Amino acid sequence: MQFSKVQGEKKQHKVVLYALSTCVWCKMTKQYLKDSGVEYDYVDIDLCTEEEKQKIRQEIQNKGGPLSYPTTIIDDKVVVTGFRKDLLKETLGL
Amino acid sequence: MTPITIEQVRKRAEADARTYGYHLVSDPDLLQGLLDGLRVNEERYGYPSCPCRLASGNFDYDRDIICPCDYRDPDVAEYGACYCRLYVNTDVYEGKTPLPTVPERRPVEKQSRAFGPATPSAETKPAATAEEKEEHVQIGPKLWYCKQCGYVVFREEPPYICPICKAKREMFAEIKTRIDFIG
């Protein structure tokens, strides 16, 4: 699966972002995490192959996430859907 | 085919907002980002599907999320903005109410189609799927008519504003139909 890593000095949490390349709210989430210095992995699902999409769907649903974007999964358990600065801030301790 | 420009996408959205009594979101960066997403999708799929939803590339599967999507009217009526927040109502546009967070109204089974050929995974709970399907059937489209001008529409909910005479949603009433078989 084509996850891209964005480097940051805050590595205490495992942050995975499921995004769409066309989605402005996903872009804002990426920017916010980057500006906050959080290290995270993201994938733009609309640019994936059919096989990858299927795998990603299972992965998101196994973690109890919805199929809407952006969905940020923190430490494999906290699911934040949408660009929710308040929730991201709280969960990541920013 | 000449590539579509953001300006064309903007003009189309503005015209549609005017027709339905909505506005385009006022934040210029947000608006630009949304319009650009629509432009990319139109180039990619041949139709402007919602930039904030995963499209399948199959027109029949994506029909409900082609902007303006089927969920815009109920979302603007309930929350003041559509799912991606391109279209907003007057209060949100004028800043009287903040830009809301809009939950996804599109049924999960429709969202799932975008993830490729449906091979039900082992993780899918059959009971939940059956329930969802049943619920979806119950919602189904109905016939509505505008008591002011007579405009008739076949959809889940009446439009927020009548596209013909601009009457408000309250002016819409359901047309009850009954089919009798005799003999």
PDB file of C-alpha atoms in Angstrom, chain B:
ATOM      1  CA  MET B   1     -11.448  17.890 -25.066  1.00  0.00           C
ATOM      2  CA  THR B   2     -10.437  21.271 -23.715  1.00  0.00           C
ATOM      3  CA  PRO B   3      -9.543  21.058 -20.054  1.00  0.00           C
ATOM      4  CA  ILE B   4     -12.135  22.524 -17.744  1.00  0.00           C
ATOM      5  CA  THR B   5     -11.082  25.607 -15.767  1.00  0.00           C
ATOM      6  CA  ILE B   6     -11.791  26.484 -12.151  1.00  0.00           C
ATOM      7  CA  GLU B   7     -13.657  29.538 -13.435  1.00  0.00           C
ATOM      8  CA  GLN B   8     -16.093  27.323 -15.343  1.00  0.00           C
ATOM      9  CA  VAL B   9     -16.651  25.165 -12.276  1.00  0.00           C
ATOM     10  CA  ARG B  10     -17.201  28.278 -10.176  1.00  0.00           C
ATOM     11  CA  LYS B  11     -19.710  29.805 -12.590  1.00  0.00           C
ATOM     12  CA  ARG B  12     -21.709  26.593 -12.735  1.00  0.00           C
ATOM     13  CA  ALA B  13     -21.767  26.283  -8.947  1.00  0.00           C
ATOM     14  CA  GLU B  14     -22.714  29.949  -8.516  1.00  0.00           C
ATOM     15  CA  ALA B  15     -25.586  29.603 -10.961  1.00  0.00           C
ATOM     16  CA  ASP B  16     -26.830  26.524  -9.150  1.00  0.00           C
ATOM     17  CA  ALA B  17     -26.559  28.204  -5.753  1.00  0.00           C
ATOM     18  CA  ARG B  18     -28.628  31.122  -7.050  1.00  0.00           C
ATOM     19  CA  THR B  19     -31.301  28.831  -8.421  1.00  0.00           C
ATOM     20  CA  TYR B  20     -31.733  27.026  -5.119  1.00  0.00           C
ATOM     21  CA  GLY B  21     -31.305  30.006  -2.791  1.00  0.00           C
ATOM     22  CA  TYR B  22     -27.911  28.923  -1.423  1.00  0.00           C
ATOM     23  CA  HIS B  23     -24.481  30.553  -1.415  1.00  0.00           C
ATOM     24  CA  LEU B  24     -21.005  29.238  -2.080  1.00  0.00           C
ATOM     25  CA  VAL B  25     -18.872  29.134   1.052  1.00  0.00           C
ATOM     26  CA  SER B  26     -17.337  32.565   1.682  1.00  0.00           C
ATOM     27  CA  ASP B  27     -13.797  31.558   2.760  1.00  0.00           C
ATOM     28  CA  PRO B  28     -11.807  32.104  -0.470  1.00  0.00           C
ATOM     29  CA  ASP B  29      -9.150  29.412   0.175  1.00  0.00           C
ATOM     30  CA  LEU B  30     -11.729  26.830   1.085  1.00  0.00           C
ATOM     31  CA  LEU B  31     -13.843  27.706  -1.954  1.00  0.00           C
ATOM     32  CA  GLN B  32     -10.840  27.535  -4.257  1.00  0.00           C
ATOM     33  CA  GLY B  33      -9.839  24.147  -2.835  1.00  0.00           C
ATOM     34  CA  LEU B  34     -13.331  22.713  -3.268  1.00  0.00           C
ATOM     35  CA  LEU B  35     -13.695  24.009  -6.820  1.00  0.00           C
ATOM     36  CA  ASP B  36     -10.285  22.651  -7.731  1.00  0.00           C
ATOM     37  CA  GLY B  37     -11.240  19.229  -6.354  1.00  0.00           C
ATOM     38  CA  LEU B  38     -14.352  19.281  -8.541  1.00  0.00           C
ATOM     39  CA  ARG B  39     -12.280  20.268 -11.552  1.00  0.00           C
ATOM     40  CA  VAL B  40      -9.826  17.403 -10.981  1.00  0.00           C
ATOM     41  CA  ASN B  41     -12.670  14.903 -10.613  1.00  0.00           C
ATOM     42  CA  GLU B  42     -14.376  16.135 -13.768  1.00  0.00           C
ATOM     43  CA  GLU B  43     -11.150  15.672 -15.696  1.00  0.00           C
ATOM     44  CA  ARG B  44     -10.517  12.293 -14.131  1.00  0.00           C
ATOM     45  CA  TYR B  45     -13.985  10.740 -14.300  1.00  0.00           C
ATOM     46  CA  GLY B  46     -15.798  12.899 -16.856  1.00  0.00           C
ATOM     47  CA  TYR B  47     -18.218  14.235 -14.236  1.00  0.00           C
ATOM     48  CA  PRO B  48     -17.717  16.487 -11.197  1.00  0.00           C
ATOM     49  CA  SER B  49     -18.132  14.029  -8.350  1.00  0.00           C
ATOM     50  CA  CYS B  50     -17.833  15.290  -4.774  1.00  0.00           C
ATOM     51  CA  PRO B  51     -14.191  16.129  -3.999  1.00  0.00           C
ATOM     52  CA  CYS B  52     -14.646  14.888  -0.424  1.00  0.00           C
ATOM     53  CA  ARG B  53     -16.007  11.450  -1.309  1.00  0.00           C
ATOM     54  CA  LEU B  54     -14.353   8.463  -2.938  1.00  0.00           C
ATOM     55  CA  ALA B  55     -15.781   7.966  -6.435  1.00  0.00           C
ATOM     56  CA  SER B  56     -15.793   4.605  -8.204  1.00  0.00           C
ATOM     57  CA  GLY B  57     -15.398   5.984 -11.710  1.00  0.00           C
ATOM     58  CA  ASN B  58     -18.600   4.125 -12.625  1.00  0.00           C
ATOM     59  CA  PHE B  59     -21.242   6.723 -13.475  1.00  0.00           C
ATOM     60  CA  ASP B  60     -24.135   4.636 -12.178  1.00  0.00           C
ATOM     61  CA  TYR B  61     -22.459   4.128  -8.816  1.00  0.00           C
ATOM     62  CA  ASP B  62     -21.413   7.757  -8.507  1.00  0.00           C
ATOM     63  CA  ARG B  63     -24.619   9.353  -9.751  1.00  0.00           C
ATOM     64  CA  ASP B  64     -25.728  10.384  -6.230  1.00  0.00           C
ATOM     65  CA  ILE B  65     -22.452  12.170  -5.435  1.00  0.00           C
ATOM     66  CA  ILE B  66     -22.159  14.224  -8.617  1.00  0.00           C
ATOM     67  CA  CYS B  67     -22.133  17.839  -7.480  1.00  0.00           C
ATOM     68  CA  PRO B  68     -24.687  19.100  -6.522  1.00  0.00           C
ATOM     69  CA  CYS B  69     -25.137  15.757  -4.808  1.00  0.00           C
ATOM     70  CA  ASP B  70     -28.416  14.153  -3.748  1.00  0.00           C
ATOM     71  CA  TYR B  71     -27.591  14.919  -0.123  1.00  0.00           C
ATOM     72  CA  ARG B  72     -27.030  18.638  -0.512  1.00  0.00           C
ATOM     73  CA  ASP B  73     -30.595  19.793   0.033  1.00  0.00           C
ATOM     74  CA  PRO B  74     -31.261  17.759   3.185  1.00  0.00           C
ATOM     75  CA  ASP B  75     -27.820  18.666   4.553  1.00  0.00           C
ATOM     76  CA  VAL B  76     -28.230  22.395   3.944  1.00  0.00           C
ATOM     77  CA  ALA B  77     -31.721  22.193   5.457  1.00  0.00           C
ATOM     78  CA  GLU B  78     -30.511  20.369   8.574  1.00  0.00           C
ATOM     79  CA  TYR B  79     -26.992  21.715   9.119  1.00  0.00           C
ATOM     80  CA  GLY B  80     -26.750  24.887   7.050  1.00  0.00           C
ATOM     81  CA  ALA B  81     -24.151  23.437   4.659  1.00  0.00           C
ATOM     82  CA  CYS B  82     -23.629  20.433   2.393  1.00  0.00           C
ATOM     83  CA  TYR B  83     -21.214  17.614   3.240  1.00  0.00           C
ATOM     84  CA  CYS B  84     -18.132  19.179   1.616  1.00  0.00           C
ATOM     85  CA  ARG B  85     -19.405  22.651   2.613  1.00  0.00           C
ATOM     86  CA  LEU B  86     -19.304  24.141  -0.872  1.00  0.00           C
ATOM     87  CA  TYR B  87     -22.957  25.157  -0.573  1.00  0.00           C
ATOM     88  CA  VAL B  88     -24.123  26.990   2.528  1.00  0.00           C
ATOM     89  CA  ASN B  89     -27.287  28.771   3.609  1.00  0.00           C
ATOM     90  CA  THR B  90     -27.549  32.536   4.094  1.00  0.00           C
ATOM     91  CA  ASP B  91     -26.863  32.472   7.864  1.00  0.00           C
ATOM     92  CA  VAL B  92     -23.628  30.560   7.420  1.00  0.00           C
ATOM     93  CA  TYR B  93     -22.648  32.726   4.446  1.00  0.00           C
ATOM     94  CA  GLU B  94     -23.171  35.907   6.443  1.00  0.00           C
ATOM     95  CA  GLY B  95     -21.327  34.476   9.430  1.00  0.00           C
ATOM     96  CA  LYS B  96     -24.374  34.520  11.715  1.00  0.00           C
ATOM     97  CA  THR B  97     -23.824  30.831  12.357  1.00  0.00           C
ATOM     98  CA  PRO B  98     -20.404  29.147  12.169  1.00  0.00           C
ATOM     99  CA  LEU B  99     -19.529  26.744   9.364  1.00  0.00           C
ATOM    100  CA  PRO B 100     -20.954  23.452  10.655  1.00  0.00           C
ATOM    101  CA  THR B 101     -19.531  19.941  10.704  1.00  0.00           C
ATOM    102  CA  VAL B 102     -21.737  17.840   8.447  1.00  0.00           C
ATOM    103  CA  PRO B 103     -21.904  14.078   9.004  1.00  0.00           C
ATOM    104  CA  GLU B 104     -22.030  11.719   6.010  1.00  0.00           C
ATOM    105  CA  ARG B 105     -25.615  11.030   4.981  1.00  0.00           C
ATOM    106  CA  ARG B 106     -24.748   8.762   2.072  1.00  0.00           C
ATOM    107  CA  PRO B 107     -25.605   5.131   2.932  1.00  0.00           C
ATOM    108  CA  VAL B 108     -22.617   2.916   3.724  1.00  0.00           C
ATOM    109  CA  GLU B 109     -23.487   0.402   1.010  1.00  0.00           C
ATOM    110  CA  LYS B 110     -23.200   3.156  -1.611  1.00  0.00           C
ATOM    111  CA  GLN B 111     -19.896   4.365  -0.146  1.00  0.00           C
ATOM    112  CA  SER B 112     -18.544   0.820  -0.237  1.00  0.00           C
ATOM    113  CA  ARG B 113     -19.091   0.462  -3.987  1.00  0.00           C
ATOM    114  CA  ALA B 114     -16.233   2.881  -4.624  1.00  0.00           C
ATOM    115  CA  PHE B 115     -13.807   0.395  -3.114  1.00  0.00           C
ATOM    116  CA  GLY B 116     -13.963  -1.954  -6.059  1.00  0.00           C
ATOM    117  CA  PRO B 117     -16.016  -5.057  -6.845  1.00  0.00           C
ATOM    118  CA  ALA B 118     -17.989  -5.981  -3.789  1.00  0.00           C
ATOM    119  CA  THR B 119     -16.632  -9.185  -2.370  1.00  0.00           C
ATOM    120  CA  PRO B 120     -18.179  -9.192   1.079  1.00  0.00           C
ATOM    121  CA  SER B 121     -15.316  -9.436   3.518  1.00  0.00           C
ATOM    122  CA  ALA B 122     -15.331 -11.794   6.476  1.00  0.00           C
ATOM    123  CA  GLU B 123     -15.446  -8.790   8.757  1.00  0.00           C
ATOM    124  CA  THR B 124     -18.750  -7.571   7.380  1.00  0.00           C
ATOM    125  CA  LYS B 125     -21.510  -8.313   9.824  1.00  0.00           C
ATOM    126  CA  PRO B 126     -24.356  -9.808   7.770  1.00  0.00           C
ATOM    127  CA  ALA B 127     -26.996  -8.745  10.314  1.00  0.00           C
ATOM    128  CA  ALA B 128     -25.995  -5.093  10.124  1.00  0.00           C
ATOM    129  CA  THR B 129     -25.952  -5.179   6.337  1.00  0.00           C
ATOM    130  CA  ALA B 130     -29.455  -6.625   6.208  1.00  0.00           C
ATOM    131  CA  GLU B 131     -30.724  -3.979   8.607  1.00  0.00           C
ATOM    132  CA  GLU B 132     -29.174  -1.193   6.582  1.00  0.00           C
ATOM    133  CA  LYS B 133     -30.709  -2.511   3.408  1.00  0.00           C
ATOM    134  CA  GLU B 134     -34.120  -2.721   5.006  1.00  0.00           C
ATOM    135  CA  GLU B 135     -33.814   0.804   6.307  1.00  0.00           C
ATOM    136  CA  HIS B 136     -32.783   2.015   2.894  1.00  0.00           C
ATOM    137  CA  VAL B 137     -35.818   0.434   1.284  1.00  0.00           C
ATOM    138  CA  GLN B 138     -38.044   2.052   3.867  1.00  0.00           C
ATOM    139  CA  ILE B 139     -36.608   5.504   3.228  1.00  0.00           C
ATOM    140  CA  GLY B 140     -36.892   5.203  -0.590  1.00  0.00           C
ATOM    141  CA  PRO B 141     -38.011   8.032  -2.846  1.00  0.00           C
ATOM    142  CA  LYS B 142     -41.560   9.376  -2.715  1.00  0.00           C
ATOM    143  CA  LEU B 143     -43.584  11.757  -4.835  1.00  0.00           C
ATOM    144  CA  TRP B 144     -43.810  15.306  -3.507  1.00  0.00           C
ATOM    145  CA  TYR B 145     -45.648  18.275  -4.950  1.00  0.00           C
ATOM    146  CA  CYS B 146     -45.331  21.984  -4.349  1.00  0.00           C
ATOM    147  CA  LYS B 147     -48.657  23.318  -3.089  1.00  0.00           C
ATOM    148  CA  GLN B 148     -47.811  26.722  -4.542  1.00  0.00           C
ATOM    149  CA  CYS B 149     -46.942  25.896  -8.157  1.00  0.00           C
ATOM    150  CA  GLY B 150     -47.601  22.200  -8.608  1.00  0.00           C
ATOM    151  CA  TYR B 151     -43.978  21.158  -9.265  1.00  0.00           C
ATOM    152  CA  VAL B 152     -43.625  17.421  -8.674  1.00  0.00           C
ATOM    153  CA  VAL B 153     -40.447  15.662  -7.605  1.00  0.00           C
ATOM    154  CA  PHE B 154     -39.624  11.999  -6.896  1.00  0.00           C
ATOM    155  CA  ARG B 155     -37.028  11.795  -4.150  1.00  0.00           C
ATOM    156  CA  GLU B 156     -36.497  10.861  -0.509  1.00  0.00           C
ATOM    157  CA  GLU B 157     -37.299  14.284   0.870  1.00  0.00           C
ATOM    158  CA  PRO B 158     -38.887  17.404  -0.593  1.00  0.00           C
ATOM    159  CA  PRO B 159     -36.436  20.053  -1.828  1.00  0.00           C
ATOM    160  CA  TYR B 160     -35.362  22.761   0.574  1.00  0.00           C
ATOM    161  CA  ILE B 161     -36.642  25.382  -1.824  1.00  0.00           C
ATOM    162  CA  CYS B 162     -38.918  24.790  -4.820  1.00  0.00           C
ATOM    163  CA  PRO B 163     -36.706  25.167  -7.927  1.00  0.00           C
ATOM    164  CA  ILE B 164     -39.632  26.594  -9.881  1.00  0.00           C
ATOM    165  CA  CYS B 165     -41.416  29.085  -7.617  1.00  0.00           C
ATOM    166  CA  LYS B 166     -38.926  29.315  -4.680  1.00  0.00           C
ATOM    167  CA  ALA B 167     -41.539  28.234  -2.137  1.00  0.00           C
ATOM    168  CA  LYS B 168     -40.061  26.861   1.073  1.00  0.00           C
ATOM    169  CA  ARG B 169     -39.935  23.192   1.986  1.00  0.00           C
ATOM    170  CA  GLU B 170     -43.068  23.533   4.136  1.00  0.00           C
ATOM    171  CA  MET B 171     -45.088  24.080   0.964  1.00  0.00           C
ATOM    172  CA  PHE B 172     -44.339  20.539  -0.208  1.00  0.00           C
ATOM    173  CA  ALA B 173     -46.750  17.708   0.493  1.00  0.00           C
ATOM    174  CA  GLU B 174     -46.423  14.023  -0.246  1.00  0.00           C
ATOM    175  CA  ILE B 175     -48.542  12.542  -3.006  1.00  0.00           C
ATOM    176  CA  LYS B 176     -49.959   9.315  -1.687  1.00  0.00           C
ATOM    177  CA  THR B 177     -50.464   6.746  -4.391  1.00  0.00           C
ATOM    178  CA  ARG B 178     -52.366   3.487  -4.186  1.00  0.00           C
ATOM    179  CA  ILE B 179     -52.532   0.746  -6.736  1.00  0.00           C
ATOM    180  CA  ASP B 180     -55.530  -1.546  -6.540  1.00  0.00           C
ATOM    181  CA  PHE B 181     -55.807  -4.832  -8.345  1.00  0.00           C
ATOM    182  CA  ILE B 182     -59.402  -5.803  -9.053  1.00  0.00           C
ATOM    183  CA  GLY B 183     -60.689  -8.974 -10.635  1.00  0.00           C
TER     184      GLY B 183
END
